[in-house]
Amino acid sequence: MDALVTGAGGFVGKYLVQELLTNGLHVGACKLSKEYIAVKGCEILDLDMNYQHEIQKLLEIYRPEQIYHLAGQSSVAVSWKNPELTIDVNIKGVLHLLEAIRNIKNYYPKILLVGSGEEYGYLCENACPVNEQEKLNPANIYAVTKACQTMIGSIYAKTYGMKIIMVRAFNHIGVGQAPVFVASDFALQIAEIEAGLRPPVIQVGNLNAKRDFSDVRDIVKAYRLLMQKGCAGEIYNVGSGHAVAIQELLDILLELSQESIIIEKNPARMRPAEIAMIEADISKLKSHTGWQPEFSLRETLQTILNHNRRNFGIL
Ligand code: GDD
């Protein structure tokens, strides 16, 4: 097997499996037993990252050359509500994976660990765009778990010589993302309004925060290239390099609709703590891999909105 993807039943996993298949790799897609993967041409395998012995058994059978570790709890909002689950899945999951690999004799796969731009947390005003050397100052439990994962990855790479590449991925969006995330949520609400399923009022949280959005298809391409060209033991930011205010993202979506929609701030959508701006310096990713994004934010938002419209039979 060329590549194994953990968390392949999730939003990003499905895109990554497709990206790897399109590039001719023999792919194993690991999912939870309750999940469903519609992608054809890969081996679909049930795997729960809570069980190290199951991971080891699977790796001993398939001995994939590359392992993309995507399994995890990926929502900052959910981590405020369920910190324990976030810690269990995100921190113990990576330990189980790395220990399982270490237990297998003469097995030295390349491993990609997916961390987050959230790891940087509270930054000085002039620190953006932030580069990989910046001191970490996480502002929420999700960010702590991802910072911890990256640190564990660095330790295993240095101490045991494992071929681990760590990424800090910034916000990525696309069709199929759960509406717990902002772009999916706003697009769903607008499509529901257009379909006459709700009054013309959109519920929002903090519109002042600035985030660095990319299309998920560009992000998975960066992961594939990093596995080929990235350096083991190194950390790479993966993002667009441009932060936009959530207000701007909302304005684009509203422009794409004919409806006249009222914006309503909902206190339940505000978070206990929030970083004002996160923007990636992506020069290291570009210089090591030659990666360039293909999709504009407007194109991606249009694609997400149209997908929701199709689901409601209004396109
Ligand atoms: N979800 C949501 N819903 N977010 C809202 C809303 C709303 O109604 N209104 C404003 N926001 C703001 C949030 O407060 C946040 O500042 C921003 O929109 C983006 O929120 P999310 O889409 O939930 O993503 P996130 O930034 O918390 O986390 C994403 O990006 C990280 C990298 O920066 C996730 O994809 C993480 O997995 C990823 O690591």
PDB file of N, CA and C in Angstrom, residues 220-310:
ATOM      1  N   VAL A 220      -5.397  19.717   0.351  1.00  0.00           N
ATOM      2  CA  VAL A 220      -4.972  18.310   0.239  1.00  0.00           C
ATOM      3  C   VAL A 220      -3.856  18.153  -0.798  1.00  0.00           C
ATOM      4  N   LYS A 221      -3.849  19.047  -1.775  1.00  0.00           N
ATOM      5  CA  LYS A 221      -2.750  19.010  -2.747  1.00  0.00           C
ATOM      6  C   LYS A 221      -1.431  19.359  -2.034  1.00  0.00           C
ATOM      7  N   ALA A 222      -1.505  20.338  -1.137  1.00  0.00           N
ATOM      8  CA  ALA A 222      -0.302  20.709  -0.360  1.00  0.00           C
ATOM      9  C   ALA A 222       0.171  19.526   0.486  1.00  0.00           C
ATOM     10  N   TYR A 223      -0.755  18.783   1.092  1.00  0.00           N
ATOM     11  CA  TYR A 223      -0.367  17.616   1.902  1.00  0.00           C
ATOM     12  C   TYR A 223       0.371  16.586   1.030  1.00  0.00           C
ATOM     13  N   ARG A 224      -0.182  16.329  -0.164  1.00  0.00           N
ATOM     14  CA  ARG A 224       0.447  15.337  -1.054  1.00  0.00           C
ATOM     15  C   ARG A 224       1.866  15.786  -1.427  1.00  0.00           C
ATOM     16  N   LEU A 225       1.996  17.067  -1.778  1.00  0.00           N
ATOM     17  CA  LEU A 225       3.318  17.573  -2.182  1.00  0.00           C
ATOM     18  C   LEU A 225       4.303  17.563  -1.014  1.00  0.00           C
ATOM     19  N   LEU A 226       3.804  17.865   0.184  1.00  0.00           N
ATOM     20  CA  LEU A 226       4.698  17.859   1.350  1.00  0.00           C
ATOM     21  C   LEU A 226       5.224  16.458   1.625  1.00  0.00           C
ATOM     22  N   MET A 227       4.378  15.463   1.419  1.00  0.00           N
ATOM     23  CA  MET A 227       4.818  14.084   1.625  1.00  0.00           C
ATOM     24  C   MET A 227       5.931  13.732   0.630  1.00  0.00           C
ATOM     25  N   GLN A 228       5.853  14.315  -0.568  1.00  0.00           N
ATOM     26  CA  GLN A 228       6.889  14.032  -1.585  1.00  0.00           C
ATOM     27  C   GLN A 228       8.150  14.859  -1.352  1.00  0.00           C
ATOM     28  N   LYS A 229       7.960  16.152  -1.047  1.00  0.00           N
ATOM     29  CA  LYS A 229       9.092  17.084  -1.103  1.00  0.00           C
ATOM     30  C   LYS A 229       9.448  17.733   0.229  1.00  0.00           C
ATOM     31  N   GLY A 230       8.597  17.560   1.245  1.00  0.00           N
ATOM     32  CA  GLY A 230       8.861  18.195   2.541  1.00  0.00           C
ATOM     33  C   GLY A 230       9.980  17.480   3.289  1.00  0.00           C
ATOM     34  N   CYS A 231      10.557  18.155   4.301  1.00  0.00           N
ATOM     35  CA  CYS A 231      11.659  17.568   5.068  1.00  0.00           C
ATOM     36  C   CYS A 231      11.134  16.969   6.366  1.00  0.00           C
ATOM     37  N   ALA A 232      11.606  15.772   6.675  1.00  0.00           N
ATOM     38  CA  ALA A 232      11.208  15.108   7.929  1.00  0.00           C
ATOM     39  C   ALA A 232      11.653  15.954   9.127  1.00  0.00           C
ATOM     40  N   GLY A 233      10.805  15.985  10.148  1.00  0.00           N
ATOM     41  CA  GLY A 233      11.123  16.740  11.369  1.00  0.00           C
ATOM     42  C   GLY A 233      10.770  18.215  11.262  1.00  0.00           C
ATOM     43  N   GLU A 234      10.285  18.644  10.091  1.00  0.00           N
ATOM     44  CA  GLU A 234       9.986  20.073   9.889  1.00  0.00           C
ATOM     45  C   GLU A 234       8.493  20.351  10.032  1.00  0.00           C
ATOM     46  N   ILE A 235       8.197  21.624  10.326  1.00  0.00           N
ATOM     47  CA  ILE A 235       6.808  22.091  10.448  1.00  0.00           C
ATOM     48  C   ILE A 235       6.516  23.032   9.277  1.00  0.00           C
ATOM     49  N   TYR A 236       5.343  22.879   8.684  1.00  0.00           N
ATOM     50  CA  TYR A 236       4.966  23.743   7.550  1.00  0.00           C
ATOM     51  C   TYR A 236       3.585  24.361   7.782  1.00  0.00           C
ATOM     52  N   ASN A 237       3.478  25.678   7.616  1.00  0.00           N
ATOM     53  CA  ASN A 237       2.163  26.321   7.551  1.00  0.00           C
ATOM     54  C   ASN A 237       1.516  25.975   6.225  1.00  0.00           C
ATOM     55  N   VAL A 238       0.206  25.685   6.253  1.00  0.00           N
ATOM     56  CA  VAL A 238      -0.546  25.446   5.010  1.00  0.00           C
ATOM     57  C   VAL A 238      -1.791  26.327   5.051  1.00  0.00           C
ATOM     58  N   GLY A 239      -1.814  27.334   4.210  1.00  0.00           N
ATOM     59  CA  GLY A 239      -2.947  28.264   4.180  1.00  0.00           C
ATOM     60  C   GLY A 239      -2.877  29.093   2.921  1.00  0.00           C
ATOM     61  N   SER A 240      -3.666  30.172   2.892  1.00  0.00           N
ATOM     62  CA  SER A 240      -3.688  31.007   1.681  1.00  0.00           C
ATOM     63  C   SER A 240      -2.678  32.144   1.777  1.00  0.00           C
ATOM     64  N   GLY A 241      -2.340  32.518   3.015  1.00  0.00           N
ATOM     65  CA  GLY A 241      -1.443  33.663   3.195  1.00  0.00           C
ATOM     66  C   GLY A 241      -2.197  34.986   3.299  1.00  0.00           C
ATOM     67  N   HIS A 242      -3.544  34.932   3.239  1.00  0.00           N
ATOM     68  CA  HIS A 242      -4.325  36.176   3.322  1.00  0.00           C
ATOM     69  C   HIS A 242      -5.479  35.991   4.294  1.00  0.00           C
ATOM     70  N   ALA A 243      -5.524  36.821   5.322  1.00  0.00           N
ATOM     71  CA  ALA A 243      -6.654  36.746   6.270  1.00  0.00           C
ATOM     72  C   ALA A 243      -7.789  37.638   5.780  1.00  0.00           C
ATOM     73  N   VAL A 244      -9.016  37.166   5.953  1.00  0.00           N
ATOM     74  CA  VAL A 244     -10.183  38.021   5.676  1.00  0.00           C
ATOM     75  C   VAL A 244     -11.073  38.010   6.916  1.00  0.00           C
ATOM     76  N   ALA A 245     -11.767  39.134   7.122  1.00  0.00           N
ATOM     77  CA  ALA A 245     -12.704  39.193   8.246  1.00  0.00           C
ATOM     78  C   ALA A 245     -13.892  38.292   7.931  1.00  0.00           C
ATOM     79  N   ILE A 246     -14.476  37.686   8.968  1.00  0.00           N
ATOM     80  CA  ILE A 246     -15.659  36.837   8.768  1.00  0.00           C
ATOM     81  C   ILE A 246     -16.775  37.686   8.132  1.00  0.00           C
ATOM     82  N   GLN A 247     -16.803  38.977   8.464  1.00  0.00           N
ATOM     83  CA  GLN A 247     -17.777  39.887   7.834  1.00  0.00           C
ATOM     84  C   GLN A 247     -17.612  39.863   6.301  1.00  0.00           C
ATOM     85  N   GLU A 248     -16.351  39.869   5.841  1.00  0.00           N
ATOM     86  CA  GLU A 248     -16.078  39.860   4.387  1.00  0.00           C
ATOM     87  C   GLU A 248     -16.581  38.566   3.746  1.00  0.00           C
ATOM     88  N   LEU A 249     -16.334  37.451   4.439  1.00  0.00           N
ATOM     89  CA  LEU A 249     -16.803  36.147   3.936  1.00  0.00           C
ATOM     90  C   LEU A 249     -18.332  36.158   3.828  1.00  0.00           C
ATOM     91  N   LEU A 250     -18.974  36.715   4.858  1.00  0.00           N
ATOM     92  CA  LEU A 250     -20.440  36.803   4.847  1.00  0.00           C
ATOM     93  C   LEU A 250     -20.907  37.708   3.708  1.00  0.00           C
ATOM     94  N   ASP A 251     -20.214  38.841   3.507  1.00  0.00           N
ATOM     95  CA  ASP A 251     -20.599  39.779   2.436  1.00  0.00           C
ATOM     96  C   ASP A 251     -20.543  39.098   1.071  1.00  0.00           C
ATOM     97  N   ILE A 252     -19.513  38.279   0.839  1.00  0.00           N
ATOM     98  CA  ILE A 252     -19.409  37.578  -0.462  1.00  0.00           C
ATOM     99  C   ILE A 252     -20.612  36.660  -0.631  1.00  0.00           C
ATOM    100  N   LEU A 253     -20.918  35.885   0.416  1.00  0.00           N
ATOM    101  CA  LEU A 253     -22.059  34.952   0.322  1.00  0.00           C
ATOM    102  C   LEU A 253     -23.368  35.719   0.083  1.00  0.00           C
ATOM    103  N   LEU A 254     -23.535  36.846   0.759  1.00  0.00           N
ATOM    104  CA  LEU A 254     -24.776  37.619   0.595  1.00  0.00           C
ATOM    105  C   LEU A 254     -24.862  38.199  -0.818  1.00  0.00           C
ATOM    106  N   GLU A 255     -23.706  38.592  -1.364  1.00  0.00           N
ATOM    107  CA  GLU A 255     -23.672  39.107  -2.758  1.00  0.00           C
ATOM    108  C   GLU A 255     -24.077  38.031  -3.755  1.00  0.00           C
ATOM    109  N   LEU A 256     -23.784  36.772  -3.409  1.00  0.00           N
ATOM    110  CA  LEU A 256     -24.084  35.659  -4.315  1.00  0.00           C
ATOM    111  C   LEU A 256     -25.563  35.264  -4.269  1.00  0.00           C
ATOM    112  N   SER A 257     -26.317  35.926  -3.395  1.00  0.00           N
ATOM    113  CA  SER A 257     -27.747  35.614  -3.259  1.00  0.00           C
ATOM    114  C   SER A 257     -28.589  36.812  -3.718  1.00  0.00           C
ATOM    115  N   GLN A 258     -29.768  36.515  -4.259  1.00  0.00           N
ATOM    116  CA  GLN A 258     -30.697  37.571  -4.688  1.00  0.00           C
ATOM    117  C   GLN A 258     -31.558  38.050  -3.515  1.00  0.00           C
ATOM    118  N   GLU A 259     -31.558  37.278  -2.424  1.00  0.00           N
ATOM    119  CA  GLU A 259     -32.440  37.602  -1.298  1.00  0.00           C
ATOM    120  C   GLU A 259     -31.921  38.816  -0.528  1.00  0.00           C
ATOM    121  N   SER A 260     -32.841  39.529   0.078  1.00  0.00           N
ATOM    122  CA  SER A 260     -32.453  40.615   0.972  1.00  0.00           C
ATOM    123  C   SER A 260     -32.472  40.045   2.397  1.00  0.00           C
ATOM    124  N   ILE A 261     -31.278  39.922   2.994  1.00  0.00           N
ATOM    125  CA  ILE A 261     -31.165  39.148   4.246  1.00  0.00           C
ATOM    126  C   ILE A 261     -30.692  40.046   5.394  1.00  0.00           C
ATOM    127  N   ILE A 262     -31.361  39.926   6.512  1.00  0.00           N
ATOM    128  CA  ILE A 262     -30.983  40.705   7.708  1.00  0.00           C
ATOM    129  C   ILE A 262     -29.961  39.893   8.513  1.00  0.00           C
ATOM    130  N   ILE A 263     -28.933  40.585   9.021  1.00  0.00           N
ATOM    131  CA  ILE A 263     -27.908  39.902   9.833  1.00  0.00           C
ATOM    132  C   ILE A 263     -28.259  40.061  11.313  1.00  0.00           C
ATOM    133  N   GLU A 264     -28.312  38.925  12.016  1.00  0.00           N
ATOM    134  CA  GLU A 264     -28.650  38.984  13.445  1.00  0.00           C
ATOM    135  C   GLU A 264     -27.542  38.346  14.273  1.00  0.00           C
ATOM    136  N   LYS A 265     -26.948  39.134  15.188  1.00  0.00           N
ATOM    137  CA  LYS A 265     -25.890  38.584  16.057  1.00  0.00           C
ATOM    138  C   LYS A 265     -26.535  37.708  17.121  1.00  0.00           C
ATOM    139  N   ASN A 266     -26.022  36.496  17.249  1.00  0.00           N
ATOM    140  CA  ASN A 266     -26.559  35.556  18.231  1.00  0.00           C
ATOM    141  C   ASN A 266     -25.481  35.295  19.295  1.00  0.00           C
ATOM    142  N   PRO A 267     -25.716  35.746  20.531  1.00  0.00           N
ATOM    143  CA  PRO A 267     -24.696  35.590  21.586  1.00  0.00           C
ATOM    144  C   PRO A 267     -24.268  34.133  21.776  1.00  0.00           C
ATOM    145  N   ALA A 268     -25.157  33.177  21.484  1.00  0.00           N
ATOM    146  CA  ALA A 268     -24.815  31.756  21.657  1.00  0.00           C
ATOM    147  C   ALA A 268     -23.724  31.337  20.663  1.00  0.00           C
ATOM    148  N   ARG A 269     -23.541  32.134  19.610  1.00  0.00           N
ATOM    149  CA  ARG A 269     -22.516  31.805  18.616  1.00  0.00           C
ATOM    150  C   ARG A 269     -21.167  32.472  18.918  1.00  0.00           C
ATOM    151  N   MET A 270     -21.115  33.269  19.982  1.00  0.00           N
ATOM    152  CA  MET A 270     -19.847  33.895  20.371  1.00  0.00           C
ATOM    153  C   MET A 270     -19.056  32.898  21.219  1.00  0.00           C
ATOM    154  N   ARG A 271     -17.748  32.932  21.125  1.00  0.00           N
ATOM    155  CA  ARG A 271     -16.909  31.993  21.891  1.00  0.00           C
ATOM    156  C   ARG A 271     -16.383  32.648  23.160  1.00  0.00           C
ATOM    157  N   PRO A 272     -16.059  31.825  24.169  1.00  0.00           N
ATOM    158  CA  PRO A 272     -15.553  32.399  25.418  1.00  0.00           C
ATOM    159  C   PRO A 272     -14.272  33.216  25.215  1.00  0.00           C
ATOM    160  N   ALA A 273     -13.459  32.830  24.237  1.00  0.00           N
ATOM    161  CA  ALA A 273     -12.243  33.589  23.932  1.00  0.00           C
ATOM    162  C   ALA A 273     -11.992  33.450  22.437  1.00  0.00           C
ATOM    163  N   GLU A 274     -11.414  34.469  21.851  1.00  0.00           N
ATOM    164  CA  GLU A 274     -11.232  34.437  20.391  1.00  0.00           C
ATOM    165  C   GLU A 274      -9.979  35.244  20.016  1.00  0.00           C
ATOM    166  N   ILE A 275      -9.206  34.699  19.098  1.00  0.00           N
ATOM    167  CA  ILE A 275      -8.028  35.419  18.600  1.00  0.00           C
ATOM    168  C   ILE A 275      -8.505  36.364  17.496  1.00  0.00           C
ATOM    169  N   ALA A 276      -7.985  37.587  17.486  1.00  0.00           N
ATOM    170  CA  ALA A 276      -8.467  38.593  16.525  1.00  0.00           C
ATOM    171  C   ALA A 276      -8.119  38.204  15.080  1.00  0.00           C
ATOM    172  N   MET A 277      -6.890  37.740  14.870  1.00  0.00           N
ATOM    173  CA  MET A 277      -6.468  37.492  13.478  1.00  0.00           C
ATOM    174  C   MET A 277      -5.481  36.332  13.411  1.00  0.00           C
ATOM    175  N   ILE A 278      -5.680  35.459  12.425  1.00  0.00           N
ATOM    176  CA  ILE A 278      -4.709  34.395  12.162  1.00  0.00           C
ATOM    177  C   ILE A 278      -4.426  34.417  10.665  1.00  0.00           C
ATOM    178  N   GLU A 279      -3.171  34.619  10.311  1.00  0.00           N
ATOM    179  CA  GLU A 279      -2.779  34.670   8.887  1.00  0.00           C
ATOM    180  C   GLU A 279      -1.438  33.968   8.732  1.00  0.00           C
ATOM    181  N   ALA A 280      -1.353  33.108   7.735  1.00  0.00           N
ATOM    182  CA  ALA A 280      -0.168  32.255   7.573  1.00  0.00           C
ATOM    183  C   ALA A 280       0.894  32.891   6.686  1.00  0.00           C
ATOM    184  N   ASP A 281       2.146  32.711   7.084  1.00  0.00           N
ATOM    185  CA  ASP A 281       3.264  32.942   6.164  1.00  0.00           C
ATOM    186  C   ASP A 281       3.506  31.582   5.500  1.00  0.00           C
ATOM    187  N   ILE A 282       3.286  31.527   4.187  1.00  0.00           N
ATOM    188  CA  ILE A 282       3.382  30.220   3.511  1.00  0.00           C
ATOM    189  C   ILE A 282       4.626  30.125   2.625  1.00  0.00           C
ATOM    190  N   SER A 283       5.627  30.993   2.900  1.00  0.00           N
ATOM    191  CA  SER A 283       6.802  30.974   2.025  1.00  0.00           C
ATOM    192  C   SER A 283       7.566  29.650   2.111  1.00  0.00           C
ATOM    193  N   LYS A 284       7.600  29.018   3.292  1.00  0.00           N
ATOM    194  CA  LYS A 284       8.345  27.752   3.423  1.00  0.00           C
ATOM    195  C   LYS A 284       7.662  26.653   2.590  1.00  0.00           C
ATOM    196  N   LEU A 285       6.348  26.561   2.711  1.00  0.00           N
ATOM    197  CA  LEU A 285       5.594  25.565   1.922  1.00  0.00           C
ATOM    198  C   LEU A 285       5.851  25.770   0.426  1.00  0.00           C
ATOM    199  N   LYS A 286       5.760  27.031  -0.007  1.00  0.00           N
ATOM    200  CA  LYS A 286       5.937  27.307  -1.442  1.00  0.00           C
ATOM    201  C   LYS A 286       7.352  26.988  -1.897  1.00  0.00           C
ATOM    202  N   SER A 287       8.351  27.384  -1.108  1.00  0.00           N
ATOM    203  CA  SER A 287       9.727  27.173  -1.576  1.00  0.00           C
ATOM    204  C   SER A 287      10.112  25.699  -1.541  1.00  0.00           C
ATOM    205  N   HIS A 288       9.582  24.925  -0.598  1.00  0.00           N
ATOM    206  CA  HIS A 288       9.950  23.500  -0.535  1.00  0.00           C
ATOM    207  C   HIS A 288       9.172  22.637  -1.533  1.00  0.00           C
ATOM    208  N   THR A 289       7.966  23.081  -1.911  1.00  0.00           N
ATOM    209  CA  THR A 289       7.128  22.189  -2.734  1.00  0.00           C
ATOM    210  C   THR A 289       6.701  22.783  -4.077  1.00  0.00           C
ATOM    211  N   GLY A 290       6.783  24.096  -4.230  1.00  0.00           N
ATOM    212  CA  GLY A 290       6.287  24.736  -5.456  1.00  0.00           C
ATOM    213  C   GLY A 290       4.763  24.846  -5.479  1.00  0.00           C
ATOM    214  N   TRP A 291       4.113  24.570  -4.350  1.00  0.00           N
ATOM    215  CA  TRP A 291       2.645  24.600  -4.269  1.00  0.00           C
ATOM    216  C   TRP A 291       2.082  25.986  -4.560  1.00  0.00           C
ATOM    217  N   GLN A 292       0.990  26.024  -5.297  1.00  0.00           N
ATOM    218  CA  GLN A 292       0.247  27.264  -5.537  1.00  0.00           C
ATOM    219  C   GLN A 292      -1.230  26.945  -5.397  1.00  0.00           C
ATOM    220  N   PRO A 293      -2.001  27.792  -4.712  1.00  0.00           N
ATOM    221  CA  PRO A 293      -3.453  27.542  -4.639  1.00  0.00           C
ATOM    222  C   PRO A 293      -4.126  27.814  -5.978  1.00  0.00           C
ATOM    223  N   GLU A 294      -5.234  27.080  -6.230  1.00  0.00           N
ATOM    224  CA  GLU A 294      -5.935  27.250  -7.510  1.00  0.00           C
ATOM    225  C   GLU A 294      -7.252  27.994  -7.374  1.00  0.00           C
ATOM    226  N   PHE A 295      -7.889  27.872  -6.199  1.00  0.00           N
ATOM    227  CA  PHE A 295      -9.270  28.366  -6.068  1.00  0.00           C
ATOM    228  C   PHE A 295      -9.330  29.662  -5.268  1.00  0.00           C
ATOM    229  N   SER A 296     -10.120  30.634  -5.769  1.00  0.00           N
ATOM    230  CA  SER A 296     -10.317  31.876  -5.004  1.00  0.00           C
ATOM    231  C   SER A 296     -11.387  31.621  -3.945  1.00  0.00           C
ATOM    232  N   LEU A 297     -11.420  32.486  -2.929  1.00  0.00           N
ATOM    233  CA  LEU A 297     -12.423  32.345  -1.865  1.00  0.00           C
ATOM    234  C   LEU A 297     -13.833  32.459  -2.457  1.00  0.00           C
ATOM    235  N   ARG A 298     -14.014  33.382  -3.384  1.00  0.00           N
ATOM    236  CA  ARG A 298     -15.335  33.579  -3.984  1.00  0.00           C
ATOM    237  C   ARG A 298     -15.810  32.316  -4.717  1.00  0.00           C
ATOM    238  N   GLU A 299     -14.881  31.721  -5.495  1.00  0.00           N
ATOM    239  CA  GLU A 299     -15.221  30.478  -6.224  1.00  0.00           C
ATOM    240  C   GLU A 299     -15.650  29.378  -5.244  1.00  0.00           C
ATOM    241  N   THR A 300     -14.882  29.246  -4.178  1.00  0.00           N
ATOM    242  CA  THR A 300     -15.174  28.180  -3.207  1.00  0.00           C
ATOM    243  C   THR A 300     -16.528  28.415  -2.543  1.00  0.00           C
ATOM    244  N   LEU A 301     -16.781  29.664  -2.158  1.00  0.00           N
ATOM    245  CA  LEU A 301     -18.064  29.970  -1.504  1.00  0.00           C
ATOM    246  C   LEU A 301     -19.230  29.734  -2.462  1.00  0.00           C
ATOM    247  N   GLN A 302     -19.028  30.098  -3.726  1.00  0.00           N
ATOM    248  CA  GLN A 302     -20.079  29.864  -4.732  1.00  0.00           C
ATOM    249  C   GLN A 302     -20.366  28.361  -4.844  1.00  0.00           C
ATOM    250  N   THR A 303     -19.310  27.549  -4.854  1.00  0.00           N
ATOM    251  CA  THR A 303     -19.471  26.093  -4.958  1.00  0.00           C
ATOM    252  C   THR A 303     -20.248  25.537  -3.765  1.00  0.00           C
ATOM    253  N   ILE A 304     -19.923  26.024  -2.568  1.00  0.00           N
ATOM    254  CA  ILE A 304     -20.610  25.533  -1.353  1.00  0.00           C
ATOM    255  C   ILE A 304     -22.079  25.944  -1.376  1.00  0.00           C
ATOM    256  N   LEU A 305     -22.323  27.197  -1.743  1.00  0.00           N
ATOM    257  CA  LEU A 305     -23.711  27.699  -1.770  1.00  0.00           C
ATOM    258  C   LEU A 305     -24.535  26.933  -2.807  1.00  0.00           C
ATOM    259  N   ASN A 306     -23.966  26.736  -3.981  1.00  0.00           N
ATOM    260  CA  ASN A 306     -24.696  26.009  -5.043  1.00  0.00           C
ATOM    261  C   ASN A 306     -24.999  24.575  -4.624  1.00  0.00           C
ATOM    262  N   HIS A 307     -24.060  23.954  -3.916  1.00  0.00           N
ATOM    263  CA  HIS A 307     -24.288  22.582  -3.442  1.00  0.00           C
ATOM    264  C   HIS A 307     -25.509  22.551  -2.512  1.00  0.00           C
ATOM    265  N   ASN A 308     -25.584  23.523  -1.600  1.00  0.00           N
ATOM    266  CA  ASN A 308     -26.744  23.597  -0.687  1.00  0.00           C
ATOM    267  C   ASN A 308     -28.026  23.851  -1.469  1.00  0.00           C
ATOM    268  N   ARG A 309     -27.939  24.716  -2.481  1.00  0.00           N
ATOM    269  CA  ARG A 309     -29.136  25.004  -3.296  1.00  0.00           C
ATOM    270  C   ARG A 309     -29.618  23.735  -3.982  1.00  0.00           C
ATOM    271  N   ARG A 310     -28.677  22.952  -4.512  1.00  0.00           N
ATOM    272  CA  ARG A 310     -29.055  21.686  -5.179  1.00  0.00           C
ATOM    273  C   ARG A 310     -29.749  20.754  -4.184  1.00  0.00           C
TER     274      ARG A 310
END
